[in-house]
Structure formats: structure tokens, C-alpha cells
Amino acid sequence: MQENTETERRDALFAPERVAVVGATDREGSVGRAVLSNLDGFDGDVAAVNPGRDSVLGYPCHPDLASVPGRVDLAVVVVPPDAVLDVVREAGERGVPAVAVITAGFGEAGAEGAARERDLVAAAEAYGIDLVGPNSLGVMSTRSGLNATFGPAMATPGSVAFMSQSGAFITAVLDWANDEGFGFSDVVSLGNKAAMDETDFVRRWDRDPDTNVVLAYLESVVDGRAFIEAVRESDTPVVAVKSGRTEAGAQAASSHTGAIAGSEAAYEAGFEQAGVLRAGSVQELFDVAQALDGLPLPEDSTVGVVTNAGGPGVMTTDAVGDSDLSMASFADATRDRLAERLPANANVHNPVDVIGDADVERFATALDAVLDDDGVGAAVVVSAPTAVLDYGDLADAVVEARREHDKPVVAAFMGGERTAAPADRLAEAGIPNYFDPARAVDGLDALARYARLDAREFDAPREFDADRERAREILEQVRERETNALGVEAMDLLDAYGIPTPAGGIADSPGEAEALAAELGEDVVMKLVSPDILHKSDIGGVRVGVAPDDVRDTYEDLVSRAYRYQPDATVLGVQVQERIDTDDGVETIAGMNRDPQFGPLVVFGLGGIFVEVLEDTTARVAPLSNDEATEMLSEIRAAPLLRGVRGRPAVDREALAECLERLSALVSDFPAILELDINPLVARPADAGGPLALDLRLTIDPEKL
Amino acid sequence: MQENTETERRDALFAPERVAVVGATDREGSVGRAVLSNLDGFDGDVAAVNPGRDSVLGYPCHPDLASVPGRVDLAVVVVPPDAVLDVVREAGERGVPAVAVITAGFGEAGAEGAARERDLVAAAEAYGIDLVGPNSLGVMSTRSGLNATFGPAMATPGSVAFMSQSGAFITAVLDWANDEGFGFSDVVSLGNKAAMDETDFVRRWDRDPDTNVVLAYLESVVDGRAFIEAVRESDTPVVAVKSGRTEAGAQAASSHTGAIAGSEAAYEAGFEQAGVLRAGSVQELFDVAQALDGLPLPEDSTVGVVTNAGGPGVMTTDAVGDSDLSMASFADATRDRLAERLPANANVHNPVDVIGDADVERFATALDAVLDDDGVGAAVVVSAPTAVLDYGDLADAVVEARREHDKPVVAAFMGGERTAAPADRLAEAGIPNYFDPARAVDGLDALARYARLDAREFDAPREFDADRERAREILEQVRERETNALGVEAMDLLDAYGIPTPAGGIADSPGEAEALAAELGEDVVMKLVSPDILHKSDIGGVRVGVAPDDVRDTYEDLVSRAYRYQPDATVLGVQVQERIDTDDGVETIAGMNRDPQFGPLVVFGLGGIFVEVLEDTTARVAPLSNDEATEMLSEIRAAPLLRGVRGRPAVDREALAECLERLSALVSDFPAILELDINPLVARPADAGGPLALDLRLTIDPEKL
């Protein structure tokens, strides 16, 4: 048994010297024949493997992998499902570094298939094989002419790498892309992602000098945290359609692949944190890819528009208004230059209207002036067809301007067939062209978004002094319960992680309650503590402003209310808390739920009734850096409330962000915490004491403690 | 002078028998030559008018309109701006019913041009001429081969009518549409819309049996209320791009056309009330037009998806999830039928996956079963290319299924060139086809939206007993003011229109205050009344819960605070109001602002700090029907708060809607009211007394009283 080195693996999959097709056959309509035929254009050698033949389609045929003379870099496996495991083992024994399993009937096919898939993964790991699939269409690399798939078409060479969890989608895309002249470096059909997944390919293509953009069609991510790290570390932009975004779509995806994809909130947060550019549709996926493939990143998100038609100029401006871009304000010098060179009825403000009788030279002059302006990050050229304008010449002028200025330029040459050849000229220079100016602007918007994502610095999460032992003891209490839930009686957990809570404690007798109230020295808040009563307020289980003299009676009353409500209730006592003035505060909630792919997801939002009604929340995959926690505070729609509006003071946002970071540390330290809610977490101004957690609920998996 | 009848006019513009080109010339590159040349393909007669020639481009030429023998239905005017008015008068004198003025240099060209335009409109009105333009590209009608424009191309025949406020956009669209085979019935370049505007054409095309859909590119609407009425009355769907939607876009539109377009909120409300399908981009405009042109309206908004590929099936389901449509749940019988006819590994739930090895017959069988299901309103056929599937045959099968079931069907045959011919077959049967399933779904979504809009019944606004005389007297008070604003002292205005206000009144002495408080018989609320002090709370000008004994002192204190704050303030007194328990209430605001195009716009939203921070408001053009007012309550994001959540009682929504209707009646009766805000309008449960207006501000134009 021979383990493969990283270097060998890198080349083996997409740049093999020798490929073996295991299960090769010349039977009409068979997958084995299709794969072998597709390898016709491959620069390297091909060997067929099939115990029943001497040659297949002109290739020498060997009875098994072991008998193939010389090296084998990539084995493509199309034998029946039961035979796949042996082939992979054989490949391992003779040191084949990469295997693509096309055969279906594994994880997607019930319990038996799933067992087969586990064995397959174990074998691949034992031998250090890079295994693609099973249930894959195969792999392609245009650099070596490698088409190790059973699909109907080979990709055109280009610099976009493409991975897809749907083989059919690859087939459809290639059919379209080849006609459009849209090229690819490598294409991989991920299949069941039993061994190699999206994260592996993000890493691989990051190292590939021939790949400028990574495109992904994904229905799930195998390891959310690893994916985030890989995309962050990659210098190559990743654009993805995550299918199953909606509830209906997620259900369809799960019935299609058998995989559970986790929550959309987690994907949204994880992709954002990773820096994935997420496309909502197929069209957007390729529009964004085209912009990223051919254009430099803008230095800022201001746009200059040059057009020969007022109406389309307004449409373009609307599209800019819809995006995260903004219309550039030209420098005086630019306006003067435009005024000097354009006719009197032209508009020298942005959008620049060179007027319907403009020839290419006038267009070019205006575009040059606009791109020369330091306040312009990118330009859109929008043109209606006129008698005096040749789109071919205009394309040349736009390409020239794009070359002279290191700024992105996109085009909307509006029209029919007459735009086809000019669009090809533009495309050769990396400039996308659309009829609809909105699509051109969307391309620029994606570039600017990527520029911002690319410029981010990732700070490590801060380390906090936390009393982990005390926290563990509190969590251990759950073992004495009939439920897996803890409530306000676990408030010390927050204290152990430095999240501020009110002074006070839990009393289990009227006397103890009185003593606690005496310590606090003023009117207090008293709350029933019972794991069986979730909505304490509904049964009058919360009293605010209890005077010292009334504490004993209130204790008795609260406890008797609990038993009246539920005679067999477990009553843990009564919480006696200092009374908090929340008038200047904003009720927020901070919580966590655990996603199967991304792990702990920290959620923050406005508290009380608003969370329910307005769903004004935001989420991040833990652990959180300080930057990420701070971003969360700005992302909710009600963010201005935290910054202070209409004479209300600003809350202590720094301390509030720190609460989120500390919460993130807590849930990262204890995987046993499945769900947690601090509700309310009252956000107060710094001089009113800053944030304060008033109530807590959490669910624990005692097995994981 | 001869006035034209409606019948003559209807045909004159788009179906003239004889067209005269005034300003005809054969000078190369001139607009006059271009128009005359474009009339080559016209079925009717053409006469040239130019005092300097006997014939132009082979047409007989006459010195002036009066000298043209026989009838003239349409005069196309290309003479210099100064000469246009005389031509229009001449046309009127000889009874030409329709005139298209191509000449520019009117409203878009400064004060002189605007004056010229006013004269033009006056002449057209005096003679009863249908005048298009000025500053128009011209008009086209494919039914008579009429191309009375100076554009480079003639439209292909079809059943979509198209009007555009941008001539360049028409040129661009025709160039594209002719290549796509997208056809038009009539096309009109609206130009400056000095006389005929969008409303006229909506009415005209409603009567036109050859037009199925009206498309509009608009930068403004001349008369919002008339437009709403016309679209409501029309049986022909209207799809519009309203350009200048965004702040930047509106600015660009205004500098381009010189017109002020009013607020986006008014357009949004007005278009919605009218039933216009609004498109956000050029692509969407034509996608929606195609769906409406070729497909029947769905009976409900449930969608069945049939595909041969899991991934694209999930994408399609996501697109349905993003839209207002929903995935159909099949009847048991449908699932049984599918299970019987499809292979075991097919998915018989929605989206139906007929599996990659499906031939056309299997696809057709599944589609038929799905369309037979009564719970399916429409279907999407999504296909990836495979070796066993011919897209041409699949297109035939889809066309067949569409014909057999009176339900809309759209297609996403994914692929490149191989989809072109099948897409043409589909298009002939009115079925749109896109690579991106999301676009196909968007087409269906637009159909379903239109079906809902089309099914609406428009109730007349309710008539309320209102004391108009008393209202007028209150408004007249403004004449005694230095400002045009009224405040809480005008609360009786609301009372006059039956909008509930608290008991109490305004006192102008401590004694009167005490008397008012005595009448109320309990603790009261006292508010300073001064037009000079907008934010009363900020200077302590509002007191809640004043005991009867403290009323005198409080009066003195409030007044002295006003003078301390602003020594020359006008103090009108102090409002003494009953104290309202608002605990179960929700603070809302109801207001009005007046839009230049749409008139009074009633705005409703959550009150207090939330309006400012969350911008949770909705608007409608007044007058409001009961249905419209009720809809407004459901449209704000916080609508669940009004319906009651988490144990909070529901507010009296019926009475709240009535407040909006009464407000609508008030602002419709008094155009002098420019702006009005009831803030807060406390929405309370019926048993707590229903809605109550607590404060009021309004701005009045005394000239209009």
C-alpha cells in the first residue's frame, strides 16, 4: 500500500498523464462507452479496464487495474455499485492517487447504499485517495482536453472553474456555455460528496493559476466551518447558487439528495462570513462570473454612466440606485472637460448624455473624461442604436478605454443581432454586454461587493477569562432534571462568562428570599423558578417592585400560584433580583441554535414582541470576532434605535457586542448546549450600566457534557 | 373649423387611410426624408407637404396642408419648432383628426419652448385634434404597415401595444424585438405628452381587439387619478417600467425631461391601485409581456413542476418560493397515476422528477397527470439536455398539453443552440422558454398577479356624514396665522369628520382649564398649544395625569415654559384632555401628503419611534374605498400587532380602517390641506373604545380655501 503525496494528488485529478476507465465497454448507450468516447480528445494516455475484452473502442483493455502497465493517475469507475469498493481498494493498492466514481446507488439509495458509501469513504481514506463522487457525472479539465464524464459535451477552455452538486445542471450549462463562448478551466460533478467536497475544490482552485473564478451549484455544504475557512483563505472569488434556499426548495432538495441541508439562516450567515458571492439564480451566477473573470476590482463603488439616450440613462441610474453602488459626482474639471467637448444640449452631469447624434469619437471622449475622474470607480456605457453610430467601432473604443484606465467597464449596447459581433469583441476584452442596463450594473455591483469582501481582515475571536469549571457545574444540574432544559436558575452561567446579570439570587424559602432582598436593600423583582412553567407572566409568576416587607408573602403567593397552575410542578424556588431601570434601554435578544453543517449560530435581534412580529434578527456562525459581533448590531433594521434616535441616548454598543462575543465563547466551549436564549438582553447606555441579561433559557444534550 | 368625432379619431392615428408629412424633404440625413422613406410600406396613401417642391421621393408634394386634395387622417409634422403651431392650426381648419409632432424644442427646451408647447396644446384642444408629441419619434401600427417615425426599423406584427416616453428606447427595443420575433400591434413615442398621454393610450388600446397587452416605459404620469381609472376600467393588462424609481434615477429623469415626477411612494400606490403590473427592469418588462400575451390566466396560484433533473427541479422550487406562487400539493389520484406510469426511482411528489433517462413520452405522461390535477393552477416544464430527449419533440408535447388543458404552462429547456428551434415552436403557441427556470417562474408569477388584480372589485369610497362647514371654519383659522400650519387646536376638524378624539378642549385661561378639567372629572392631560413650538415634549409642554387641584398651576407653568423657550411665541392656550389608557393600544400614524401627479396620498404606519426607524408605512391615493383602507392595515410589516399577538388583544381594525376612509374624505373635500399628520392615532381594541386621534398637525394653502 502506497500513500499519495499532496503534489501527486493535485495533478492527478485535473491533469493526469494516464487515465484508466474501469468498466469500459463498447455497448451502445452505456455509460462506460460514453466515458471512453469522451476521452478521445485527451492529451494523455487512456487505458480501458474490463475482464471480458482485449480492447475497447481501439484502446488496449486490461482485466483489472492491477494489470494496467505503467502509471495510472486517475481511475474513472463505472462498474456496478457492488463492485466499486473492490476497484477503489485495487486503486489504492497500486497507488492510483485520484478516483472518480460515476456509479450511482450509494448514499442517495437507502440504507444499503449508505452502508456501501461508508465503506467507500473508509477505503479512500485508508489509501489516501482523492475520491470524487459516487453518483458523479465525472470531471473535466480543458487544459489537458480531459473529459472524464459521460455527458454529451466537453467544455470550452476558459478561466472559470465550476463545481456542481447536480450533474444534469452541468450538462445544461455546458450546452449553453459552448454556444455563448463561455469557457471553463475545470468542471467537477460533486455527486454525493462522500469524500471530496466543495471545501476541497475551493482549496484546490485557489492554488490554480489558470482559474480566476470558482462557480458552485450547491444544495448543501458538508462542513460549514471548514468551508468558511477555505473561502476566506482563498484569493480566488467563489460565486455560488445555494439551492434549497426557500422552505419549499429545501424540502425538494432533501427528497432529491437525501441530505439534510441545515437552516437557510446558517447558510446565509456562513456564506457572508466566508465571503462567498451568493447568486439567486442561474442567470446571476454566470453574469457575476463573467464580471469577475474579465474585469479588475473597482477601488470604490461609485459609477459613471455614459449614454447616447436619456431614457436608458435613467434606467441605468435606477439600477445603480437599486444596488449597493452609487452614482459618482464628477469633479469640476471633469464637467468642464465634458462641457468643452460635448454639444451644448448634452448633459455633463452623471449620467452623461452625449445625445442621439453622437458618433463613436464623441462617446469615447466622454468615456475617457469620466474614467479619468478619480471619483469614478467604474463605468457603464449605455447605447441605443442610431444611424451615426457603429456598434463595432464603439466596442473598439470601449475596449481601448478599458485598457487605458485600470477600472472596470461594462456595456449595455441595446439592440438585436447588430450587437452580437460587437459583444464578442467586448467579451474578448473581458467586458460583459447586455441589452438590459440593469444586468450590466448588477455585474459591477458584484465586483464591488467582492472588492469589499476581499478587503476584509479577519481578526481572531477574542479570548475571555471565563470560569469554565463553574459553567460546567451549572450545566451538570440538567442531569437531575426530567427535561433537558435550564432556565433562570442557570443565570450564573452567564456570570461565569462575564455577561452582566442583575444582582440577586434564587431563594428556596421565604426567609432566604427576605435575606436576599435585604442585601439588595431596595424594592426587588421576584420571579417564580420552575422548569415546568415556561410563560411565568401568564400565571402572575413575575412581580416587579416588591417592597422589603412584602417579600415573604410574595414568595408564598408565587409558589402557590405554581401549584395551582400545575399541581405536580417542580418548583426550584423564587428568583430575587435587583430592580432594573430599563427606560433608556432597548430590549434585545441574544441566542444560539446549532446547525448540522455550520455548528453554533449566534442570533441577535430586537426583543419582546418585535422579534416575533418583525423578525428583525441577524445571525453569525460562532466563534465571533469583535468585528463580526459589531456588524451584527448594525445589521438589524432597528439598528438606529441602538445608536440613539429622537433624543434617546445611544446604548453601549461596545459592551453589547462583547456580550455576543462572550456568548459565542460559551456555546463554542460547550457543544452540549443545543439552544440558548437570553431574552431580554437589555441594551442600556454606558452611563446607565450597559447591557444586562434579565432572563435565560437553554436546552442541553447531557450526553455531550 | 370642423370638430372631429371620437370614431374618426380612433382610426386616424393608428389606422389612417391617408397620411401627410409636413416638412417632407429628400435632403440626406434629414428627419423629413427618414419619415417619408419609412412610409414606404404603408397600406394607405401618403402626401408630402413642402412649399419648395413638386414631389419628394416620388410622392406628390403640396405647398401646404390646405392644398392637399382629399382626406388627411394623420399629419406628421417635422417643420422647425416656430412653424409647428401654424401647421397644427391648418390641420384643425381642414379637419385633420390626428397630428404627430416629431419636431423638438418645446417643453423640454426652456421657457420659450414651454410657451410654444402651451400654444400648441391650446390649438389642439380648440380643434379637437389628437396630438402626439411634440418631441416624438412618431407612431407605428403594424396592421396597416404604418411607420410614421424617423427610426431605423419597423415593428414586426404582433398583439402587444407599446408606448414609451423615450424614443431611443423604442429604437433599441425594435432592433432587439425584430430579431427575437417579438411583435407589436401599435407603437407610440409619447414625446413630451403635451396633449395625448399614457391615459389616452390605455383607453384606446382597451378598445382594440388586436391588442392583448399594453407595455409602457414611463418617466412620469400626467394625471395620476385619471390613469388609475383608465387602467381599472381596461380589460387589457398594462405592464410598465416606471423609470426614475430611485432617488438618483428621479434626479436623472428630471434633468432629462424637465418634468417633476412626484414621489415614488405615490407611483407605487397609484400603480398598485390601478392594477398596473410594474416591471423593475427591461428584461422583466418583456418577460411579463410574453407571458400575458400568450397564456391564459391561472385559476389559482399553485404550480406543478415536471423535470428530468433533480437540481434544476430544486432551483425551480426555490423560484416558486421566492414568488407569490406556491408549490401545488397533488391529489392522491395524481400521485397514484404518476407512480403507476413512472419508474420506481422517479419522484411523484412536486417537483415531479421523471429521471434523466426519460423520453418525451414519459415527460408528456407526467405533465398530463399534473395538469389534470384540480389543485394545479399552472405548470413549469424544466429539462436538462440528455441523449434520449429531443427538445423539438418535447416542445411539441408541451404545446399539445398546453392546448388540452386551459392552464398556463411555461418552459425552461436548459441548453444552448439546440433550444432555439424548439423555443420558436413553443413561442408560436404562446409558451415562453428560458434557460433560467427562475425567469420562467417569474412569468407565471406575473400572470397570477394579474389574475388577482383583474379579479378585484372596485367599491366606491363610502359617503360619510361630515360637518363640512365646521371643518371649513376651522381651516379658515389659518388666515389669522403667520404660518400655514395648524396643530392640536384644530382637533375639532377630526371631530367634524367623525374621527374619534379624546374629550376635552382648549382653555385660554387657568380658570377655563379648571372648568374643562372639572367637566372631565378626573386626572387630565394638559398640552401647550402654540404654532411656534413643534416639539412640545422637548420643553416639558405636555403633562400627563394632572390632578384637578393642580390644573391652574400647571396652566401657568406650561405657558411660562413657552415664553422662556421663545419669548415672542404665539400661545393659543392649553389643551385639557381626558386621560386615555393606551396600554392595550398600538400607536399608529395616519397622514396625508399631496403628490403633484396623484393628488392626496394617505399614509398609514406604526407610530412613534418606529415610523422613523423602521419606515413601516404604506400609502394609497385618496379617495379610499373600505377595501383599500382595510388592505393598508394588513400591508405594514407590523400588521400582526394590530391583529393581536402573544396574548395582546386585537385592535378594532374595522374602526381603524374607517378612520383612514374618513381622513381620505376630509383631504379629498379640502384641496387646501397640503399635508396632515395624526400622530399618534392610538389603535385600541373595540372594548377599550377603538381608535382615538391624540394629536394633529396640518399645513394649509389659504389660497385654495
mmCIF file with all atom_site columns, N, CA and C in Angstrom, chain B residues 636-664:
data_model
loop_
_atom_site.group_PDB
_atom_site.id
_atom_site.type_symbol
_atom_site.label_atom_id
_atom_site.label_alt_id
_atom_site.label_comp_id
_atom_site.label_asym_id
_atom_site.label_entity_id
_atom_site.label_seq_id
_atom_site.pdbx_PDB_ins_code
_atom_site.Cartn_x
_atom_site.Cartn_y
_atom_site.Cartn_z
_atom_site.occupancy
_atom_site.B_iso_or_equiv
_atom_site.pdbx_formal_charge
_atom_site.auth_seq_id
_atom_site.auth_comp_id
_atom_site.auth_asym_id
_atom_site.auth_atom_id
_atom_site.pdbx_PDB_model_num
ATOM 1  N N  . ILE B 1 636 ? -48.627 46.781 6.435  1.00 0.00 ? 636 ILE B N  1
ATOM 2  C CA . ILE B 1 636 ? -47.423 47.151 7.181  1.00 0.00 ? 636 ILE B CA 1
ATOM 3  C C  . ILE B 1 636 ? -46.812 45.876 7.775  1.00 0.00 ? 636 ILE B C  1
ATOM 4  N N  . ARG B 1 637 ? -45.510 45.912 7.960  1.00 0.00 ? 637 ARG B N  1
ATOM 5  C CA . ARG B 1 637 ? -44.827 44.725 8.481  1.00 0.00 ? 637 ARG B CA 1
ATOM 6  C C  . ARG B 1 637 ? -45.349 44.364 9.867  1.00 0.00 ? 637 ARG B C  1
ATOM 7  N N  . ALA B 1 638 ? -45.731 45.394 10.622 1.00 0.00 ? 638 ALA B N  1
ATOM 8  C CA . ALA B 1 638 ? -46.174 45.166 11.989 1.00 0.00 ? 638 ALA B CA 1
ATOM 9  C C  . ALA B 1 638 ? -47.662 44.811 12.061 1.00 0.00 ? 638 ALA B C  1
ATOM 10 N N  . ALA B 1 639 ? -48.251 44.460 10.922 1.00 0.00 ? 639 ALA B N  1
ATOM 11 C CA . ALA B 1 639 ? -49.685 44.145 10.889 1.00 0.00 ? 639 ALA B CA 1
ATOM 12 C C  . ALA B 1 639 ? -50.112 43.147 11.970 1.00 0.00 ? 639 ALA B C  1
ATOM 13 N N  . PRO B 1 640 ? -49.291 42.132 12.270 1.00 0.00 ? 640 PRO B N  1
ATOM 14 C CA . PRO B 1 640 ? -49.731 41.183 13.311 1.00 0.00 ? 640 PRO B CA 1
ATOM 15 C C  . PRO B 1 640 ? -50.001 41.857 14.652 1.00 0.00 ? 640 PRO B C  1
ATOM 16 N N  . LEU B 1 641 ? -49.311 42.957 14.940 1.00 0.00 ? 641 LEU B N  1
ATOM 17 C CA . LEU B 1 641 ? -49.558 43.689 16.184 1.00 0.00 ? 641 LEU B CA 1
ATOM 18 C C  . LEU B 1 641 ? -51.009 44.159 16.249 1.00 0.00 ? 641 LEU B C  1
ATOM 19 N N  . LEU B 1 642 ? -51.557 44.544 15.087 1.00 0.00 ? 642 LEU B N  1
ATOM 20 C CA . LEU B 1 642 ? -52.934 45.029 15.059 1.00 0.00 ? 642 LEU B CA 1
ATOM 21 C C  . LEU B 1 642 ? -53.907 43.859 15.225 1.00 0.00 ? 642 LEU B C  1
ATOM 22 N N  . ARG B 1 643 ? -53.510 42.710 14.725 1.00 0.00 ? 643 ARG B N  1
ATOM 23 C CA . ARG B 1 643 ? -54.382 41.539 14.831 1.00 0.00 ? 643 ARG B CA 1
ATOM 24 C C  . ARG B 1 643 ? -54.293 40.889 16.209 1.00 0.00 ? 643 ARG B C  1
ATOM 25 N N  . GLY B 1 644 ? -53.298 41.332 17.012 1.00 0.00 ? 644 GLY B N  1
ATOM 26 C CA . GLY B 1 644 ? -53.145 40.769 18.351 1.00 0.00 ? 644 GLY B CA 1
ATOM 27 C C  . GLY B 1 644 ? -52.190 39.600 18.331 1.00 0.00 ? 644 GLY B C  1
ATOM 28 N N  . VAL B 1 645 ? -51.114 39.688 19.114 1.00 0.00 ? 645 VAL B N  1
ATOM 29 C CA . VAL B 1 645 ? -50.163 38.574 19.218 1.00 0.00 ? 645 VAL B CA 1
ATOM 30 C C  . VAL B 1 645 ? -49.801 38.391 20.678 1.00 0.00 ? 645 VAL B C  1
ATOM 31 N N  . ARG B 1 646 ? -49.343 37.186 21.025 1.00 0.00 ? 646 ARG B N  1
ATOM 32 C CA . ARG B 1 646 ? -48.813 36.890 22.358 1.00 0.00 ? 646 ARG B CA 1
ATOM 33 C C  . ARG B 1 646 ? -49.730 37.374 23.465 1.00 0.00 ? 646 ARG B C  1
ATOM 34 N N  . GLY B 1 647 ? -50.990 37.056 23.338 1.00 0.00 ? 647 GLY B N  1
ATOM 35 C CA . GLY B 1 647 ? -51.909 37.403 24.413 1.00 0.00 ? 647 GLY B CA 1
ATOM 36 C C  . GLY B 1 647 ? -52.382 38.848 24.368 1.00 0.00 ? 647 GLY B C  1
ATOM 37 N N  . ARG B 1 648 ? -51.816 39.659 23.455 1.00 0.00 ? 648 ARG B N  1
ATOM 38 C CA . ARG B 1 648 ? -52.332 41.028 23.340 1.00 0.00 ? 648 ARG B CA 1
ATOM 39 C C  . ARG B 1 648 ? -53.628 40.986 22.548 1.00 0.00 ? 648 ARG B C  1
ATOM 40 N N  . PRO B 1 649 ? -54.608 41.804 22.912 1.00 0.00 ? 649 PRO B N  1
ATOM 41 C CA . PRO B 1 649 ? -55.881 41.751 22.191 1.00 0.00 ? 649 PRO B CA 1
ATOM 42 C C  . PRO B 1 649 ? -55.754 42.395 20.810 1.00 0.00 ? 649 PRO B C  1
ATOM 43 N N  . ALA B 1 650 ? -56.628 41.981 19.905 1.00 0.00 ? 650 ALA B N  1
ATOM 44 C CA . ALA B 1 650 ? -56.684 42.605 18.577 1.00 0.00 ? 650 ALA B CA 1
ATOM 45 C C  . ALA B 1 650 ? -57.273 43.994 18.717 1.00 0.00 ? 650 ALA B C  1
ATOM 46 N N  . VAL B 1 651 ? -56.798 44.930 17.911 1.00 0.00 ? 651 VAL B N  1
ATOM 47 C CA . VAL B 1 651 ? -57.383 46.271 17.939 1.00 0.00 ? 651 VAL B CA 1
ATOM 48 C C  . VAL B 1 651 ? -58.618 46.264 17.041 1.00 0.00 ? 651 VAL B C  1
ATOM 49 N N  . ASP B 1 652 ? -59.412 47.319 17.148 1.00 0.00 ? 652 ASP B N  1
ATOM 50 C CA . ASP B 1 652 ? -60.633 47.419 16.350 1.00 0.00 ? 652 ASP B CA 1
ATOM 51 C C  . ASP B 1 652 ? -60.230 47.848 14.940 1.00 0.00 ? 652 ASP B C  1
ATOM 52 N N  . ARG B 1 653 ? -59.958 46.860 14.085 1.00 0.00 ? 653 ARG B N  1
ATOM 53 C CA . ARG B 1 653 ? -59.421 47.149 12.754 1.00 0.00 ? 653 ARG B CA 1
ATOM 54 C C  . ARG B 1 653 ? -60.471 47.789 11.855 1.00 0.00 ? 653 ARG B C  1
ATOM 55 N N  . GLU B 1 654 ? -61.718 47.388 12.058 1.00 0.00 ? 654 GLU B N  1
ATOM 56 C CA . GLU B 1 654 ? -62.786 47.956 11.249 1.00 0.00 ? 654 GLU B CA 1
ATOM 57 C C  . GLU B 1 654 ? -62.894 49.472 11.489 1.00 0.00 ? 654 GLU B C  1
ATOM 58 N N  . ALA B 1 655 ? -62.877 49.834 12.773 1.00 0.00 ? 655 ALA B N  1
ATOM 59 C CA . ALA B 1 655 ? -62.984 51.261 13.103 1.00 0.00 ? 655 ALA B CA 1
ATOM 60 C C  . ALA B 1 655 ? -61.732 52.016 12.682 1.00 0.00 ? 655 ALA B C  1
ATOM 61 N N  . LEU B 1 656 ? -60.585 51.319 12.738 1.00 0.00 ? 656 LEU B N  1
ATOM 62 C CA . LEU B 1 656 ? -59.324 51.952 12.340 1.00 0.00 ? 656 LEU B CA 1
ATOM 63 C C  . LEU B 1 656 ? -59.338 52.232 10.837 1.00 0.00 ? 656 LEU B C  1
ATOM 64 N N  . ALA B 1 657 ? -59.796 51.247 10.058 1.00 0.00 ? 657 ALA B N  1
ATOM 65 C CA . ALA B 1 657 ? -59.914 51.442 8.606  1.00 0.00 ? 657 ALA B CA 1
ATOM 66 C C  . ALA B 1 657 ? -60.863 52.596 8.311  1.00 0.00 ? 657 ALA B C  1
ATOM 67 N N  . GLU B 1 658 ? -61.937 52.668 9.088  1.00 0.00 ? 658 GLU B N  1
ATOM 68 C CA . GLU B 1 658 ? -62.893 53.748 8.863  1.00 0.00 ? 658 GLU B CA 1
ATOM 69 C C  . GLU B 1 658 ? -62.243 55.116 9.116  1.00 0.00 ? 658 GLU B C  1
ATOM 70 N N  . CYS B 1 659 ? -61.372 55.191 10.108 1.00 0.00 ? 659 CYS B N  1
ATOM 71 C CA . CYS B 1 659 ? -60.641 56.453 10.343 1.00 0.00 ? 659 CYS B CA 1
ATOM 72 C C  . CYS B 1 659 ? -59.881 56.860 9.086  1.00 0.00 ? 659 CYS B C  1
ATOM 73 N N  . LEU B 1 660 ? -59.241 55.873 8.429  1.00 0.00 ? 660 LEU B N  1
ATOM 74 C CA . LEU B 1 660 ? -58.480 56.189 7.218  1.00 0.00 ? 660 LEU B CA 1
ATOM 75 C C  . LEU B 1 660 ? -59.427 56.658 6.104  1.00 0.00 ? 660 LEU B C  1
ATOM 76 N N  . GLU B 1 661 ? -60.571 56.021 6.011  1.00 0.00 ? 661 GLU B N  1
ATOM 77 C CA . GLU B 1 661 ? -61.549 56.436 4.989  1.00 0.00 ? 661 GLU B CA 1
ATOM 78 C C  . GLU B 1 661 ? -62.054 57.855 5.267  1.00 0.00 ? 661 GLU B C  1
ATOM 79 N N  . ARG B 1 662 ? -62.303 58.147 6.540  1.00 0.00 ? 662 ARG B N  1
ATOM 80 C CA . ARG B 1 662 ? -62.801 59.478 6.900  1.00 0.00 ? 662 ARG B CA 1
ATOM 81 C C  . ARG B 1 662 ? -61.718 60.540 6.657  1.00 0.00 ? 662 ARG B C  1
ATOM 82 N N  . LEU B 1 663 ? -60.486 60.159 6.966  1.00 0.00 ? 663 LEU B N  1
ATOM 83 C CA . LEU B 1 663 ? -59.366 61.062 6.679  1.00 0.00 ? 663 LEU B CA 1
ATOM 84 C C  . LEU B 1 663 ? -59.290 61.317 5.173  1.00 0.00 ? 663 LEU B C  1
ATOM 85 N N  . SER B 1 664 ? -59.448 60.253 4.398  1.00 0.00 ? 664 SER B N  1
ATOM 86 C CA . SER B 1 664 ? -59.431 60.363 2.940  1.00 0.00 ? 664 SER B CA 1
ATOM 87 C C  . SER B 1 664 ? -60.528 61.298 2.447  1.00 0.00 ? 664 SER B C  1
#
